[in-house]
Amino acid sequence: MSGSSAPQRDVASVASALADALPALYRALDRRVARDFPHPKPPEGHLNLLRHVAEHEGATVREAAEALLMKPNNVSALVSQLTEQGLLERGQDSVDKRVVRLRLTPVARRRVAEAHALQVGHLTGALRAMTDGELDALGSALGALVSLTHGLRSAAH
């Protein structure tokens, strides 16, 4: 056995465990939020777009599509739906009137904040039930998870 085969098996094992654990974590959190959200919970694509616009006020459809790794025409369709629901507003760019800038409505801003607060609350409760060692391990892994996300996003472009 060569010196590089053991680490490669370790990498494959970690990749497999992450591929199983991350979707399960997401689904469990999503179900808890959906159960406690006091409004009809928007589909995840809608919520992702709303979150992006909340963090990048004035983003264009193209910018949102690139950030969300979606096709611009799909984001445009989501923008139309969210505009009809009174959650997004389209506004003209102050310099180039052909460019449309996206903004959350006050209702959407409150709902995104409510969903985020529920996520943080549920995660906080689950984290408090963990051992100190588990919590330390998760805290140590956060930087690596962010790097992993950036690597996957870069590869997707």
Short mmCIF file of N, CA and C in Angstrom, two decimals:
data_model
loop_
_atom_site.label_atom_id
_atom_site.label_comp_id
_atom_site.label_asym_id
_atom_site.label_seq_id
_atom_site.Cartn_x
_atom_site.Cartn_y
_atom_site.Cartn_z
N MET A 1 0.86 -1.17 0.00
CA MET A 1 0.00 0.00 0.00
C MET A 1 0.90 1.23 0.00
N SER A 2 0.65 2.15 -0.93
CA SER A 2 1.46 3.36 -1.02
C SER A 2 1.06 4.33 0.08
N GLY A 3 1.94 5.30 0.34
CA GLY A 3 1.68 6.27 1.38
C GLY A 3 0.48 7.15 1.11
N SER A 4 0.11 7.33 -0.16
CA SER A 4 -1.01 8.23 -0.48
C SER A 4 -2.35 7.52 -0.51
N SER A 5 -2.37 6.16 -0.48
CA SER A 5 -3.65 5.46 -0.57
C SER A 5 -4.46 5.59 0.72
N ALA A 6 -3.82 5.57 1.87
CA ALA A 6 -4.56 5.70 3.13
C ALA A 6 -5.23 7.07 3.22
N PRO A 7 -4.50 8.17 2.95
CA PRO A 7 -5.19 9.46 2.99
C PRO A 7 -6.32 9.56 1.97
N GLN A 8 -6.15 8.96 0.79
CA GLN A 8 -7.21 9.01 -0.21
C GLN A 8 -8.45 8.27 0.28
N ARG A 9 -8.25 7.14 0.97
CA ARG A 9 -9.39 6.43 1.55
C ARG A 9 -10.04 7.27 2.63
N ASP A 10 -9.23 7.96 3.42
CA ASP A 10 -9.77 8.83 4.46
C ASP A 10 -10.60 9.95 3.83
N VAL A 11 -10.08 10.54 2.75
CA VAL A 11 -10.79 11.62 2.07
C VAL A 11 -12.11 11.09 1.52
N ALA A 12 -12.09 9.92 0.90
CA ALA A 12 -13.31 9.34 0.36
C ALA A 12 -14.31 9.04 1.47
N SER A 13 -13.82 8.59 2.62
CA SER A 13 -14.70 8.29 3.75
C SER A 13 -15.34 9.57 4.28
N VAL A 14 -14.56 10.62 4.42
CA VAL A 14 -15.09 11.90 4.88
C VAL A 14 -16.09 12.45 3.87
N ALA A 15 -15.75 12.35 2.58
CA ALA A 15 -16.66 12.83 1.53
C ALA A 15 -17.99 12.08 1.59
N SER A 16 -17.93 10.79 1.76
CA SER A 16 -19.15 9.99 1.84
C SER A 16 -19.98 10.36 3.07
N ALA A 17 -19.31 10.53 4.20
CA ALA A 17 -20.03 10.90 5.42
C ALA A 17 -20.68 12.28 5.29
N LEU A 18 -19.95 13.23 4.69
CA LEU A 18 -20.52 14.57 4.47
C LEU A 18 -21.70 14.52 3.51
N ALA A 19 -21.57 13.74 2.44
CA ALA A 19 -22.65 13.62 1.45
C ALA A 19 -23.91 13.07 2.09
N ASP A 20 -23.76 12.24 3.11
CA ASP A 20 -24.92 11.70 3.83
C ASP A 20 -25.42 12.66 4.91
N ALA A 21 -24.49 13.25 5.66
CA ALA A 21 -24.86 14.05 6.82
C ALA A 21 -25.44 15.42 6.47
N LEU A 22 -24.87 16.10 5.50
CA LEU A 22 -25.31 17.47 5.22
C LEU A 22 -26.76 17.54 4.74
N PRO A 23 -27.18 16.71 3.79
CA PRO A 23 -28.60 16.78 3.40
C PRO A 23 -29.54 16.39 4.56
N ALA A 24 -29.13 15.42 5.37
CA ALA A 24 -29.98 15.03 6.51
C ALA A 24 -30.07 16.17 7.52
N LEU A 25 -28.97 16.86 7.77
CA LEU A 25 -28.97 18.02 8.67
C LEU A 25 -29.88 19.10 8.10
N TYR A 26 -29.74 19.38 6.82
CA TYR A 26 -30.57 20.41 6.18
C TYR A 26 -32.06 20.05 6.29
N ARG A 27 -32.42 18.81 5.96
CA ARG A 27 -33.83 18.40 6.00
C ARG A 27 -34.40 18.49 7.41
N ALA A 28 -33.62 18.06 8.39
CA ALA A 28 -34.10 18.12 9.78
C ALA A 28 -34.34 19.57 10.20
N LEU A 29 -33.41 20.44 9.88
CA LEU A 29 -33.56 21.85 10.23
C LEU A 29 -34.71 22.48 9.46
N ASP A 30 -34.83 22.16 8.18
CA ASP A 30 -35.90 22.72 7.36
C ASP A 30 -37.28 22.30 7.89
N ARG A 31 -37.41 21.06 8.30
CA ARG A 31 -38.70 20.59 8.84
C ARG A 31 -39.05 21.29 10.15
N ARG A 32 -38.04 21.50 10.99
CA ARG A 32 -38.30 22.21 12.25
C ARG A 32 -38.73 23.64 11.99
N VAL A 33 -38.05 24.31 11.06
CA VAL A 33 -38.39 25.70 10.73
C VAL A 33 -39.79 25.74 10.12
N ALA A 34 -40.07 24.85 9.17
CA ALA A 34 -41.39 24.84 8.52
C ALA A 34 -42.50 24.63 9.54
N ARG A 35 -42.25 23.79 10.53
CA ARG A 35 -43.26 23.51 11.57
C ARG A 35 -43.55 24.76 12.40
N ASP A 36 -42.53 25.54 12.68
CA ASP A 36 -42.68 26.68 13.58
C ASP A 36 -42.86 28.02 12.88
N PHE A 37 -42.69 28.06 11.57
CA PHE A 37 -42.80 29.32 10.84
C PHE A 37 -44.26 29.74 10.81
N PRO A 38 -44.58 30.97 11.24
CA PRO A 38 -45.99 31.37 11.37
C PRO A 38 -46.67 31.75 10.06
N HIS A 39 -45.97 31.61 8.95
CA HIS A 39 -46.52 31.94 7.64
C HIS A 39 -46.31 30.72 6.74
N PRO A 40 -46.97 30.68 5.61
CA PRO A 40 -46.64 29.59 4.67
C PRO A 40 -45.15 29.70 4.31
N LYS A 41 -44.42 28.63 4.54
CA LYS A 41 -42.98 28.68 4.28
C LYS A 41 -42.74 28.66 2.77
N PRO A 42 -42.00 29.65 2.28
CA PRO A 42 -41.72 29.67 0.84
C PRO A 42 -40.86 28.47 0.45
N PRO A 43 -40.98 28.03 -0.79
CA PRO A 43 -40.08 26.97 -1.26
C PRO A 43 -38.63 27.41 -1.08
N GLU A 44 -37.74 26.46 -0.97
CA GLU A 44 -36.34 26.77 -0.67
C GLU A 44 -35.71 27.70 -1.71
N GLY A 45 -36.05 27.53 -2.99
CA GLY A 45 -35.49 28.42 -4.01
C GLY A 45 -35.90 29.87 -3.78
N HIS A 46 -37.15 30.08 -3.39
CA HIS A 46 -37.64 31.43 -3.08
C HIS A 46 -36.88 31.99 -1.87
N LEU A 47 -36.76 31.16 -0.85
CA LEU A 47 -36.10 31.60 0.37
C LEU A 47 -34.63 31.91 0.12
N ASN A 48 -33.97 31.10 -0.69
CA ASN A 48 -32.57 31.36 -1.01
C ASN A 48 -32.40 32.69 -1.74
N LEU A 49 -33.31 32.97 -2.67
CA LEU A 49 -33.24 34.25 -3.38
C LEU A 49 -33.51 35.41 -2.43
N LEU A 50 -34.50 35.27 -1.58
CA LEU A 50 -34.79 36.32 -0.60
C LEU A 50 -33.60 36.56 0.33
N ARG A 51 -32.99 35.47 0.78
CA ARG A 51 -31.80 35.61 1.65
C ARG A 51 -30.68 36.33 0.92
N HIS A 52 -30.48 35.97 -0.34
CA HIS A 52 -29.41 36.60 -1.11
C HIS A 52 -29.67 38.10 -1.25
N VAL A 53 -30.89 38.46 -1.60
CA VAL A 53 -31.21 39.88 -1.77
C VAL A 53 -31.12 40.61 -0.43
N ALA A 54 -31.48 39.94 0.66
CA ALA A 54 -31.34 40.56 1.98
C ALA A 54 -29.88 40.89 2.27
N GLU A 55 -28.98 40.01 1.87
CA GLU A 55 -27.55 40.21 2.11
C GLU A 55 -26.90 41.10 1.06
N HIS A 56 -27.50 41.19 -0.12
CA HIS A 56 -26.93 41.96 -1.24
C HIS A 56 -28.01 42.86 -1.84
N GLU A 57 -28.47 43.79 -1.02
CA GLU A 57 -29.54 44.71 -1.44
C GLU A 57 -29.15 45.39 -2.75
N GLY A 58 -30.07 45.37 -3.71
CA GLY A 58 -29.81 45.99 -5.00
C GLY A 58 -29.14 45.07 -6.01
N ALA A 59 -29.05 43.79 -5.70
CA ALA A 59 -28.46 42.83 -6.64
C ALA A 59 -29.30 42.76 -7.91
N THR A 60 -28.67 42.42 -9.00
CA THR A 60 -29.40 42.19 -10.25
C THR A 60 -29.78 40.72 -10.33
N VAL A 61 -30.64 40.40 -11.27
CA VAL A 61 -31.02 39.00 -11.49
C VAL A 61 -29.79 38.18 -11.85
N ARG A 62 -28.95 38.71 -12.71
CA ARG A 62 -27.74 37.99 -13.13
C ARG A 62 -26.82 37.74 -11.93
N GLU A 63 -26.63 38.75 -11.10
CA GLU A 63 -25.78 38.57 -9.92
C GLU A 63 -26.35 37.52 -8.98
N ALA A 64 -27.65 37.56 -8.78
CA ALA A 64 -28.30 36.57 -7.93
C ALA A 64 -28.16 35.17 -8.52
N ALA A 65 -28.35 35.06 -9.83
CA ALA A 65 -28.23 33.75 -10.48
C ALA A 65 -26.82 33.19 -10.31
N GLU A 66 -25.82 34.02 -10.50
CA GLU A 66 -24.43 33.56 -10.32
C GLU A 66 -24.18 33.13 -8.88
N ALA A 67 -24.63 33.91 -7.93
CA ALA A 67 -24.40 33.59 -6.52
C ALA A 67 -25.13 32.32 -6.10
N LEU A 68 -26.33 32.10 -6.65
CA LEU A 68 -27.14 30.95 -6.27
C LEU A 68 -26.90 29.74 -7.16
N LEU A 69 -25.98 29.89 -8.13
CA LEU A 69 -25.66 28.82 -9.08
C LEU A 69 -26.91 28.36 -9.83
N MET A 70 -27.67 29.34 -10.30
CA MET A 70 -28.90 29.08 -11.05
C MET A 70 -28.82 29.78 -12.40
N LYS A 71 -29.70 29.38 -13.30
CA LYS A 71 -29.80 30.04 -14.59
C LYS A 71 -30.55 31.35 -14.41
N PRO A 72 -30.11 32.41 -15.11
CA PRO A 72 -30.79 33.71 -14.97
C PRO A 72 -32.29 33.66 -15.27
N ASN A 73 -32.70 32.85 -16.26
CA ASN A 73 -34.13 32.80 -16.57
C ASN A 73 -34.93 32.16 -15.43
N ASN A 74 -34.33 31.22 -14.69
CA ASN A 74 -35.01 30.63 -13.53
C ASN A 74 -35.12 31.64 -12.39
N VAL A 75 -34.07 32.41 -12.18
CA VAL A 75 -34.12 33.44 -11.15
C VAL A 75 -35.12 34.51 -11.54
N SER A 76 -35.16 34.85 -12.82
CA SER A 76 -36.13 35.84 -13.29
C SER A 76 -37.56 35.38 -13.01
N ALA A 77 -37.82 34.09 -13.22
CA ALA A 77 -39.15 33.55 -12.93
C ALA A 77 -39.44 33.64 -11.42
N LEU A 78 -38.45 33.33 -10.59
CA LEU A 78 -38.64 33.45 -9.14
C LEU A 78 -38.90 34.90 -8.74
N VAL A 79 -38.18 35.83 -9.37
CA VAL A 79 -38.37 37.25 -9.08
C VAL A 79 -39.80 37.65 -9.42
N SER A 80 -40.31 37.19 -10.55
CA SER A 80 -41.69 37.51 -10.93
C SER A 80 -42.68 36.98 -9.90
N GLN A 81 -42.48 35.74 -9.47
CA GLN A 81 -43.38 35.15 -8.47
C GLN A 81 -43.31 35.90 -7.15
N LEU A 82 -42.11 36.21 -6.70
CA LEU A 82 -41.94 36.90 -5.42
C LEU A 82 -42.44 38.34 -5.49
N THR A 83 -42.34 38.95 -6.65
CA THR A 83 -42.87 40.31 -6.83
C THR A 83 -44.39 40.27 -6.74
N GLU A 84 -45.01 39.27 -7.40
CA GLU A 84 -46.46 39.11 -7.34
C GLU A 84 -46.94 38.86 -5.91
N GLN A 85 -46.11 38.18 -5.11
CA GLN A 85 -46.48 37.87 -3.72
C GLN A 85 -46.18 39.04 -2.78
N GLY A 86 -45.63 40.12 -3.31
CA GLY A 86 -45.34 41.28 -2.49
C GLY A 86 -44.11 41.13 -1.61
N LEU A 87 -43.18 40.25 -2.02
CA LEU A 87 -41.99 40.02 -1.22
C LEU A 87 -40.73 40.66 -1.81
N LEU A 88 -40.74 40.91 -3.10
CA LEU A 88 -39.61 41.56 -3.77
C LEU A 88 -40.11 42.78 -4.53
N GLU A 89 -39.22 43.74 -4.66
CA GLU A 89 -39.49 44.92 -5.48
C GLU A 89 -38.38 45.04 -6.51
N ARG A 90 -38.77 45.44 -7.70
CA ARG A 90 -37.79 45.72 -8.76
C ARG A 90 -37.66 47.23 -8.87
N GLY A 91 -36.44 47.69 -8.94
CA GLY A 91 -36.22 49.12 -9.11
C GLY A 91 -35.15 49.37 -10.16
N GLN A 92 -35.23 50.52 -10.80
CA GLN A 92 -34.24 50.87 -11.81
C GLN A 92 -32.93 51.28 -11.15
N ASP A 93 -31.85 50.94 -11.81
CA ASP A 93 -30.54 51.37 -11.39
C ASP A 93 -30.46 52.89 -11.56
N SER A 94 -29.81 53.57 -10.64
CA SER A 94 -29.75 55.03 -10.71
C SER A 94 -28.89 55.53 -11.87
N VAL A 95 -27.95 54.72 -12.34
CA VAL A 95 -27.07 55.13 -13.43
C VAL A 95 -27.56 54.61 -14.78
N ASP A 96 -27.88 53.32 -14.83
CA ASP A 96 -28.32 52.69 -16.08
C ASP A 96 -29.76 52.23 -15.92
N LYS A 97 -30.68 52.95 -16.50
CA LYS A 97 -32.12 52.68 -16.33
C LYS A 97 -32.55 51.32 -16.89
N ARG A 98 -31.70 50.68 -17.68
CA ARG A 98 -32.02 49.35 -18.22
C ARG A 98 -31.79 48.25 -17.19
N VAL A 99 -30.99 48.55 -16.17
CA VAL A 99 -30.63 47.56 -15.16
C VAL A 99 -31.67 47.59 -14.04
N VAL A 100 -32.14 46.40 -13.67
CA VAL A 100 -33.13 46.27 -12.60
C VAL A 100 -32.42 45.80 -11.34
N ARG A 101 -32.67 46.49 -10.25
CA ARG A 101 -32.11 46.15 -8.94
C ARG A 101 -33.22 45.57 -8.07
N LEU A 102 -32.86 44.54 -7.31
CA LEU A 102 -33.84 43.84 -6.46
C LEU A 102 -33.73 44.30 -5.01
N ARG A 103 -34.89 44.46 -4.39
CA ARG A 103 -34.96 44.85 -2.99
C ARG A 103 -36.08 44.06 -2.30
N LEU A 104 -35.86 43.74 -1.05
CA LEU A 104 -36.90 43.08 -0.27
C LEU A 104 -37.95 44.10 0.15
N THR A 105 -39.19 43.65 0.22
CA THR A 105 -40.22 44.48 0.83
C THR A 105 -40.07 44.35 2.34
N PRO A 106 -40.68 45.24 3.09
CA PRO A 106 -40.60 45.11 4.56
C PRO A 106 -41.15 43.76 5.06
N VAL A 107 -42.21 43.27 4.43
CA VAL A 107 -42.77 41.96 4.82
C VAL A 107 -41.73 40.86 4.61
N ALA A 108 -41.09 40.87 3.46
CA ALA A 108 -40.08 39.85 3.17
C ALA A 108 -38.91 39.96 4.14
N ARG A 109 -38.49 41.17 4.45
CA ARG A 109 -37.38 41.37 5.37
C ARG A 109 -37.71 40.75 6.74
N ARG A 110 -38.94 40.97 7.21
CA ARG A 110 -39.35 40.38 8.49
C ARG A 110 -39.39 38.86 8.41
N ARG A 111 -39.92 38.33 7.32
CA ARG A 111 -40.03 36.87 7.20
C ARG A 111 -38.68 36.19 7.07
N VAL A 112 -37.77 36.79 6.34
CA VAL A 112 -36.42 36.23 6.24
C VAL A 112 -35.77 36.24 7.62
N ALA A 113 -35.95 37.33 8.35
CA ALA A 113 -35.39 37.42 9.71
C ALA A 113 -36.03 36.38 10.63
N GLU A 114 -37.35 36.18 10.50
CA GLU A 114 -38.03 35.16 11.31
C GLU A 114 -37.50 33.77 11.01
N ALA A 115 -37.33 33.45 9.72
CA ALA A 115 -36.82 32.13 9.34
C ALA A 115 -35.40 31.94 9.86
N HIS A 116 -34.59 32.98 9.75
CA HIS A 116 -33.21 32.89 10.24
C HIS A 116 -33.19 32.69 11.76
N ALA A 117 -34.01 33.44 12.45
CA ALA A 117 -34.08 33.31 13.91
C ALA A 117 -34.51 31.89 14.31
N LEU A 118 -35.46 31.32 13.58
CA LEU A 118 -35.87 29.95 13.87
C LEU A 118 -34.73 28.98 13.63
N GLN A 119 -34.00 29.16 12.53
CA GLN A 119 -32.86 28.28 12.25
C GLN A 119 -31.84 28.37 13.37
N VAL A 120 -31.48 29.58 13.74
CA VAL A 120 -30.48 29.77 14.79
C VAL A 120 -30.99 29.19 16.12
N GLY A 121 -32.24 29.40 16.42
CA GLY A 121 -32.80 28.87 17.66
C GLY A 121 -32.77 27.36 17.71
N HIS A 122 -33.18 26.72 16.62
CA HIS A 122 -33.17 25.25 16.59
C HIS A 122 -31.75 24.70 16.65
N LEU A 123 -30.84 25.34 15.93
CA LEU A 123 -29.45 24.89 15.97
C LEU A 123 -28.85 25.11 17.36
N THR A 124 -29.17 26.24 17.98
CA THR A 124 -28.67 26.52 19.32
C THR A 124 -29.14 25.45 20.30
N GLY A 125 -30.42 25.09 20.22
CA GLY A 125 -30.94 24.04 21.09
C GLY A 125 -30.24 22.71 20.87
N ALA A 126 -30.02 22.36 19.62
CA ALA A 126 -29.35 21.09 19.32
C ALA A 126 -27.89 21.13 19.76
N LEU A 127 -27.24 22.26 19.57
CA LEU A 127 -25.84 22.38 19.99
C LEU A 127 -25.69 22.30 21.50
N ARG A 128 -26.65 22.83 22.23
CA ARG A 128 -26.59 22.79 23.70
C ARG A 128 -26.71 21.36 24.23
N ALA A 129 -27.30 20.48 23.43
CA ALA A 129 -27.46 19.09 23.85
C ALA A 129 -26.20 18.26 23.56
N MET A 130 -25.21 18.86 22.90
CA MET A 130 -24.00 18.13 22.54
C MET A 130 -22.98 18.21 23.67
N THR A 131 -22.03 17.29 23.63
CA THR A 131 -20.95 17.32 24.61
C THR A 131 -20.00 18.47 24.26
N ASP A 132 -19.18 18.86 25.22
CA ASP A 132 -18.19 19.91 24.97
C ASP A 132 -17.25 19.49 23.83
N GLY A 133 -16.87 18.24 23.80
CA GLY A 133 -15.98 17.75 22.75
C GLY A 133 -16.62 17.84 21.36
N GLU A 134 -17.90 17.45 21.29
CA GLU A 134 -18.61 17.55 20.01
C GLU A 134 -18.73 18.99 19.56
N LEU A 135 -19.05 19.86 20.50
CA LEU A 135 -19.18 21.28 20.18
C LEU A 135 -17.84 21.87 19.73
N ASP A 136 -16.77 21.51 20.41
CA ASP A 136 -15.43 21.97 20.02
C ASP A 136 -15.09 21.47 18.61
N ALA A 137 -15.40 20.21 18.33
CA ALA A 137 -15.11 19.65 17.01
C ALA A 137 -15.88 20.38 15.92
N LEU A 138 -17.16 20.66 16.18
CA LEU A 138 -17.94 21.41 15.20
C LEU A 138 -17.39 22.81 15.01
N GLY A 139 -17.06 23.47 16.10
CA GLY A 139 -16.50 24.81 16.01
C GLY A 139 -15.21 24.82 15.21
N SER A 140 -14.38 23.83 15.41
CA SER A 140 -13.12 23.72 14.67
C SER A 140 -13.36 23.43 13.20
N ALA A 141 -14.43 22.73 12.90
CA ALA A 141 -14.72 22.34 11.52
C ALA A 141 -15.37 23.45 10.70
N LEU A 142 -15.87 24.50 11.33
CA LEU A 142 -16.60 25.53 10.59
C LEU A 142 -15.74 26.18 9.51
N GLY A 143 -14.52 26.51 9.82
CA GLY A 143 -13.63 27.11 8.82
C GLY A 143 -13.41 26.17 7.65
N ALA A 144 -13.23 24.89 7.94
CA ALA A 144 -13.03 23.91 6.89
C ALA A 144 -14.29 23.77 6.03
N LEU A 145 -15.47 23.82 6.65
CA LEU A 145 -16.71 23.74 5.89
C LEU A 145 -16.89 24.95 4.97
N VAL A 146 -16.51 26.12 5.46
CA VAL A 146 -16.58 27.32 4.62
C VAL A 146 -15.62 27.17 3.44
N SER A 147 -14.41 26.68 3.67
CA SER A 147 -13.44 26.46 2.59
C SER A 147 -13.97 25.43 1.59
N LEU A 148 -14.57 24.37 2.10
CA LEU A 148 -15.14 23.34 1.24
C LEU A 148 -16.24 23.93 0.37
N THR A 149 -17.09 24.76 0.96
CA THR A 149 -18.16 25.41 0.20
C THR A 149 -17.58 26.29 -0.90
N HIS A 150 -16.56 27.07 -0.57
CA HIS A 150 -15.94 27.94 -1.58
C HIS A 150 -15.33 27.10 -2.71
N GLY A 151 -14.70 25.99 -2.36
CA GLY A 151 -14.12 25.13 -3.38
C GLY A 151 -15.17 24.54 -4.30
N LEU A 152 -16.27 24.10 -3.74
CA LEU A 152 -17.35 23.54 -4.57
C LEU A 152 -18.00 24.61 -5.43
N ARG A 153 -18.18 25.81 -4.87
CA ARG A 153 -18.77 26.91 -5.64
C ARG A 153 -17.88 27.30 -6.79
N SER A 154 -16.56 27.38 -6.54
CA SER A 154 -15.61 27.75 -7.60
C SER A 154 -15.62 26.72 -8.71
N ALA A 155 -15.70 25.46 -8.35
CA ALA A 155 -15.72 24.39 -9.35
C ALA A 155 -17.00 24.39 -10.15
N ALA A 156 -18.09 24.92 -9.56
CA ALA A 156 -19.38 24.94 -10.25
C ALA A 156 -19.47 26.04 -11.30
N HIS A 157 -18.61 27.05 -11.20
CA HIS A 157 -18.65 28.16 -12.16
C HIS A 157 -18.01 27.79 -13.44
#
